[in-house]
Amino acid sequence: SVRCVVLTHTGGTFCAGADLSEATEGGTDDPARERAVLEEYGYLHGWERFWGRDTGPMTGIFVDQFERRAGADAYAEDLAVNKAELYGVDLGEDPPDLPPSCRDLTVAEPVPEAGLTSPAAFAWCWHGVFSVGVTAVGPTVDEALAEVVSVMGRQLAMLPPA
């Protein structure tokens, strides 16, 4: 059976679910190590959705559920720090357009050596036992950031109360 959190955007609705056994298949050189890391966070399930590019920024949303709030918080924080290091930019704390449980970063110039070919914005928030990440790429950093703020706000509003 598929467990689901509703993910919506202006183009319709999509929902998918995966359990921990599916979380790392085909995406790593050491699936056992990756599963062990996720288990340390108390990872339960994850969902993702991508859309756009022809109609504006290419957007991705990632919703992950954990056994405890501390796991969701630590996971969101670690993802944010890792992306900031990858792109060589500073991580924003408590961004003004997002809830206090969020971190964000923007990348104004492409970083092709890291696979980023257009301006982008990222945000990671934790909400109760959920970690939510939103990514938007191009065409400008301002458009990407506006998309991230909009999508994050709508997604957080749909989650159960923290």
Coordinates of C-alpha atoms in Angstrom, one line a residue:
S1 CA 0.0 0.0 0.0
V2 CA 1.1 3.6 -0.6
R3 CA 1.2 6.0 2.4
C4 CA 0.7 9.5 1.3
V5 CA 0.9 13.2 2.1
V6 CA -0.9 15.4 -0.4
L7 CA 1.5 17.4 -2.5
T8 CA -0.2 20.1 -4.5
H9 CA 0.9 22.9 -6.8
T10 CA -0.7 25.0 -9.4
G11 CA -0.6 22.3 -12.0
G12 CA -2.6 19.6 -10.2
T13 CA -2.0 17.1 -7.5
F14 CA 0.5 14.2 -7.3
C15 CA 1.1 11.7 -4.5
A16 CA 3.7 8.9 -4.1
G17 CA 5.1 7.0 -1.2
A18 CA 8.1 4.8 -0.4
D19 CA 9.2 3.0 2.7
L20 CA 12.7 2.8 4.0
S21 CA 13.5 -0.4 1.9
E22 CA 12.9 1.6 -1.2
A23 CA 14.7 4.8 -0.1
T24 CA 18.1 4.0 -1.4
E25 CA 17.7 1.4 -4.2
G26 CA 19.8 2.2 -7.2
G27 CA 21.0 5.6 -5.9
T28 CA 24.1 4.9 -3.9
D29 CA 27.3 2.8 -3.9
D30 CA 26.5 1.6 -0.4
P31 CA 22.8 1.1 0.2
A32 CA 23.3 -0.5 3.6
R33 CA 25.2 2.5 4.8
E34 CA 22.6 4.9 3.5
R35 CA 19.8 2.9 5.2
A36 CA 21.7 3.0 8.4
V37 CA 22.1 6.8 8.2
L38 CA 18.4 7.2 7.6
E39 CA 17.6 4.9 10.5
E40 CA 19.7 7.0 12.8
Y41 CA 17.3 9.9 12.0
G42 CA 14.3 7.7 12.6
Y43 CA 13.3 7.9 9.0
L44 CA 9.9 6.3 8.1
H45 CA 8.7 7.4 4.7
G46 CA 9.5 9.9 1.9
W47 CA 7.7 11.5 -1.0
E48 CA 8.9 13.6 -3.8
R49 CA 7.4 15.5 -6.8
F50 CA 8.9 17.5 -9.7
W51 CA 7.2 19.8 -12.2
G52 CA 7.8 22.9 -14.4
R53 CA 10.5 24.2 -16.6
D54 CA 8.4 25.1 -19.6
T55 CA 6.0 27.2 -17.4
G56 CA 8.6 28.8 -15.1
P57 CA 11.0 27.4 -12.5
M58 CA 11.7 23.7 -12.4
T59 CA 10.4 22.8 -8.9
G60 CA 10.9 19.8 -6.7
I61 CA 9.4 19.1 -3.3
F62 CA 10.5 16.4 -0.8
V63 CA 8.5 15.5 2.2
D64 CA 10.0 13.0 4.7
Q65 CA 8.4 11.6 7.8
F66 CA 10.3 10.6 10.9
E67 CA 9.6 8.8 14.2
R68 CA 10.4 11.9 16.2
R69 CA 10.5 15.7 15.8
A70 CA 14.3 15.7 16.5
G71 CA 14.9 13.4 13.6
A72 CA 13.0 15.7 11.2
D73 CA 14.9 18.7 12.5
A74 CA 18.3 17.1 12.3
Y75 CA 17.6 15.7 8.8
A76 CA 16.5 19.1 7.5
E77 CA 19.5 20.8 9.0
D78 CA 22.0 18.3 7.7
L79 CA 20.5 18.5 4.1
A80 CA 20.7 22.3 4.2
V81 CA 24.3 22.4 5.5
N82 CA 25.4 19.8 2.8
K83 CA 23.8 21.8 0.0
A84 CA 25.5 25.0 1.2
E85 CA 28.8 23.3 1.2
L86 CA 28.2 21.7 -2.3
Y87 CA 27.4 25.1 -3.9
G88 CA 29.8 27.2 -1.8
V89 CA 27.2 29.6 -0.5
D90 CA 26.0 30.8 2.9
L91 CA 23.0 29.2 4.5
G92 CA 20.2 31.5 5.6
E93 CA 18.8 31.1 9.0
D94 CA 15.2 32.0 9.8
P95 CA 14.5 33.6 6.4
P96 CA 11.9 36.4 6.6
D97 CA 9.4 34.8 4.2
L98 CA 9.5 31.3 5.8
P99 CA 8.7 30.0 9.2
P100 CA 11.4 30.0 11.9
S101 CA 12.0 26.3 11.5
C102 CA 13.4 26.9 8.1
R103 CA 16.8 27.4 6.4
D104 CA 17.3 28.6 2.9
L105 CA 20.0 29.4 0.3
T106 CA 20.1 30.9 -3.1
V107 CA 22.6 30.3 -5.9
A108 CA 22.6 33.3 -8.3
E109 CA 25.2 31.9 -10.7
P110 CA 25.4 28.4 -12.2
V111 CA 27.8 25.9 -10.5
P112 CA 28.3 23.4 -13.3
E113 CA 30.9 21.3 -11.4
A114 CA 28.1 20.6 -8.9
G115 CA 25.4 19.9 -11.6
L116 CA 23.7 23.3 -11.2
T117 CA 23.3 25.0 -14.6
S118 CA 20.9 27.8 -13.7
P119 CA 20.1 30.1 -10.8
A120 CA 18.3 28.3 -8.0
A121 CA 16.7 28.6 -4.5
F122 CA 16.4 26.0 -1.8
A123 CA 14.6 25.7 1.5
W124 CA 14.4 23.1 4.2
C125 CA 11.9 23.2 7.1
W126 CA 10.8 20.8 9.8
H127 CA 7.2 20.7 10.9
G128 CA 6.5 18.2 13.7
V129 CA 7.7 14.8 12.5
F130 CA 8.1 16.0 8.9
S131 CA 11.0 17.5 7.0
V132 CA 10.1 19.4 3.9
G133 CA 12.5 20.5 1.2
V134 CA 11.7 22.6 -1.8
T135 CA 14.0 23.3 -4.7
A136 CA 13.4 25.7 -7.7
V137 CA 15.8 26.2 -10.6
G138 CA 15.8 29.3 -12.9
P139 CA 15.2 31.2 -14.9
T140 CA 16.2 33.9 -12.3
V141 CA 17.1 33.5 -8.7
D142 CA 14.3 35.9 -7.7
E143 CA 11.7 33.7 -9.6
A144 CA 13.2 30.5 -8.1
L145 CA 13.0 32.0 -4.5
A146 CA 9.4 33.2 -5.0
E147 CA 8.5 29.7 -6.1
V148 CA 10.2 28.1 -3.1
V149 CA 8.5 30.4 -0.6
S150 CA 5.1 29.8 -2.3
V151 CA 5.3 26.0 -2.5
M152 CA 6.8 25.7 1.0
G153 CA 4.0 27.7 2.6
R154 CA 1.3 25.7 0.9
Q155 CA 2.9 22.4 1.8
L156 CA 3.5 23.2 5.4
A157 CA -0.2 24.3 5.7
M158 CA -1.3 20.9 4.5
L159 CA 0.6 18.9 7.1
P160 CA -0.9 17.8 10.4
P161 CA -0.4 20.3 13.3
A162 CA 3.1 20.2 14.7

